[in-house]
Amino acid sequence: MALAPLGASCVIVFGAHKSLLSQPRNVIGGHIISTTIALIIWSIFGKSLFIIGLVLAIVLIIMTFTKTVHPPAAASALVSINSQAGWGFLTSIVIGTLLLVFISMIYNNLFQRRQYPKHWL
């Protein structure tokens, strides 16, 4: 279930490595914040179309305030509620995002004209 949001993150991190949206703070922070918020709200209110829409709005607002905007992270929130994956999904997201950033650092820095990350915070 984590493959779709993390796959979308791969496109941004490897294809647009200079973008603000692809920096580690955004990738890791965005996914963790979005998934955590979605799971908290889902565990309290359950699954409905209204809750899914509300979660997406809340996630976008919080990612904006924390400067961790990463569009695929909203997909993590959506998948966690829609699939009713539970808290184990958060573990998959944390491990997946850390691996993604680590592998991207290795790959992008193999090339002289590429540097990743541009900044951490």
Protein backbone atom coordinates (compact mmCIF):
# COMPACT_ATOMS: atom_id res chain seq x y z
CA MET A 1 0.00 0.00 0.00
CA ALA A 2 2.92 2.34 0.63
CA LEU A 3 4.25 1.79 -2.89
CA ALA A 4 2.02 4.33 -4.63
CA PRO A 5 2.89 7.35 -2.43
CA LEU A 6 6.56 6.36 -2.23
CA GLY A 7 6.68 5.75 -5.98
CA ALA A 8 5.39 9.26 -6.55
CA SER A 9 8.05 10.53 -4.14
CA CYS A 10 10.70 8.73 -6.21
CA VAL A 11 9.64 10.66 -9.31
CA ILE A 12 10.10 13.95 -7.47
CA VAL A 13 13.31 13.02 -5.62
CA PHE A 14 15.12 11.51 -8.61
CA GLY A 15 13.55 13.57 -11.39
CA ALA A 16 13.45 16.97 -9.71
CA HIS A 17 16.22 16.66 -7.13
CA LYS A 18 16.77 20.44 -6.98
CA SER A 19 13.14 21.18 -6.12
CA LEU A 20 12.16 22.30 -2.64
CA LEU A 21 9.51 19.56 -2.68
CA SER A 22 12.20 16.89 -3.05
CA GLN A 23 14.40 17.88 -0.11
CA PRO A 24 14.68 15.48 2.87
CA ARG A 25 12.72 17.71 5.24
CA ASN A 26 9.79 17.73 2.83
CA VAL A 27 9.94 14.05 1.90
CA ILE A 28 10.43 12.60 5.37
CA GLY A 29 8.52 15.23 7.31
CA GLY A 30 5.64 15.43 4.86
CA HIS A 31 5.03 11.69 4.81
CA ILE A 32 5.35 11.23 8.56
CA ILE A 33 3.18 14.21 9.44
CA SER A 34 0.50 13.35 6.87
CA THR A 35 0.31 9.68 7.75
CA THR A 36 0.28 10.33 11.49
CA ILE A 37 -2.47 12.92 11.26
CA ALA A 38 -4.53 10.69 8.98
CA LEU A 39 -4.22 7.72 11.31
CA ILE A 40 -5.14 9.78 14.37
CA ILE A 41 -8.25 11.21 12.71
CA TRP A 42 -9.22 7.82 11.24
CA SER A 43 -8.88 6.11 14.63
CA ILE A 44 -11.17 8.71 16.21
CA PHE A 45 -13.79 9.26 13.48
CA GLY A 46 -13.53 6.23 11.19
CA LYS A 47 -13.66 6.19 7.42
CA SER A 48 -16.03 8.31 5.34
CA LEU A 49 -15.76 10.57 2.33
CA PHE A 50 -16.14 13.60 4.58
CA ILE A 51 -13.28 12.43 6.84
CA ILE A 52 -11.04 11.75 3.85
CA GLY A 53 -11.64 15.27 2.51
CA LEU A 54 -11.17 16.79 5.95
CA VAL A 55 -7.90 14.91 6.47
CA LEU A 56 -6.53 16.08 3.13
CA ALA A 57 -7.36 19.69 4.00
CA ILE A 58 -5.81 19.41 7.47
CA VAL A 59 -2.71 17.67 6.11
CA LEU A 60 -2.18 20.38 3.50
CA ILE A 61 -2.55 23.14 6.08
CA ILE A 62 -0.13 21.51 8.52
CA MET A 63 2.44 20.69 5.83
CA THR A 64 2.29 24.33 4.74
CA PHE A 65 2.79 25.63 8.29
CA THR A 66 5.65 23.22 8.98
CA LYS A 67 7.27 23.86 5.58
CA THR A 68 7.16 20.16 4.72
CA VAL A 69 4.93 20.29 1.63
CA HIS A 70 5.38 17.12 -0.41
CA PRO A 71 2.40 16.22 -2.66
CA PRO A 72 2.86 12.43 -2.47
CA ALA A 73 2.61 12.73 1.32
CA ALA A 74 -1.05 13.64 0.90
CA ALA A 75 -1.41 10.35 -0.95
CA SER A 76 0.05 8.58 2.11
CA ALA A 77 -2.71 10.11 4.20
CA LEU A 78 -5.34 9.09 1.67
CA VAL A 79 -4.04 5.51 1.40
CA SER A 80 -3.80 5.08 5.18
CA ILE A 81 -7.47 5.98 5.64
CA ASN A 82 -8.91 4.43 2.50
CA SER A 83 -7.17 1.08 3.07
CA GLN A 84 -7.71 1.22 6.85
CA ALA A 85 -4.12 0.00 7.15
CA GLY A 86 -3.66 0.85 10.81
CA TRP A 87 -0.58 2.07 12.64
CA GLY A 88 1.72 -0.46 11.00
CA PHE A 89 1.41 1.61 7.84
CA LEU A 90 3.32 4.42 9.57
CA THR A 91 6.29 2.09 10.08
CA SER A 92 6.33 1.30 6.36
CA ILE A 93 6.22 4.99 5.50
CA VAL A 94 9.04 5.90 7.92
CA ILE A 95 11.32 3.13 6.68
CA GLY A 96 10.42 3.81 3.05
CA THR A 97 11.10 7.54 3.20
CA LEU A 98 14.39 7.10 5.04
CA LEU A 99 15.54 4.55 2.46
CA LEU A 100 14.36 6.77 -0.38
CA VAL A 101 16.36 9.76 0.86
CA PHE A 102 19.43 7.61 1.58
CA ILE A 103 19.40 5.96 -1.86
CA SER A 104 18.77 9.31 -3.53
CA MET A 105 21.78 10.80 -1.75
CA ILE A 106 23.97 8.03 -3.11
CA TYR A 107 22.56 8.11 -6.64
CA ASN A 108 22.31 11.87 -7.15
CA ASN A 109 25.79 12.51 -5.78
CA LEU A 110 27.39 10.03 -8.18
CA PHE A 111 27.11 12.70 -10.87
CA GLN A 112 29.25 15.82 -10.72
CA ARG A 113 26.42 18.08 -11.94
CA ARG A 114 23.89 16.77 -9.40
CA GLN A 115 23.84 17.47 -5.70
CA TYR A 116 21.29 16.07 -3.29
CA PRO A 117 20.20 17.30 -0.90
CA LYS A 118 20.50 21.01 -1.43
CA HIS A 119 19.61 21.47 2.24
CA TRP A 120 18.30 19.41 5.13
CA LEU A 121 16.24 21.93 7.06
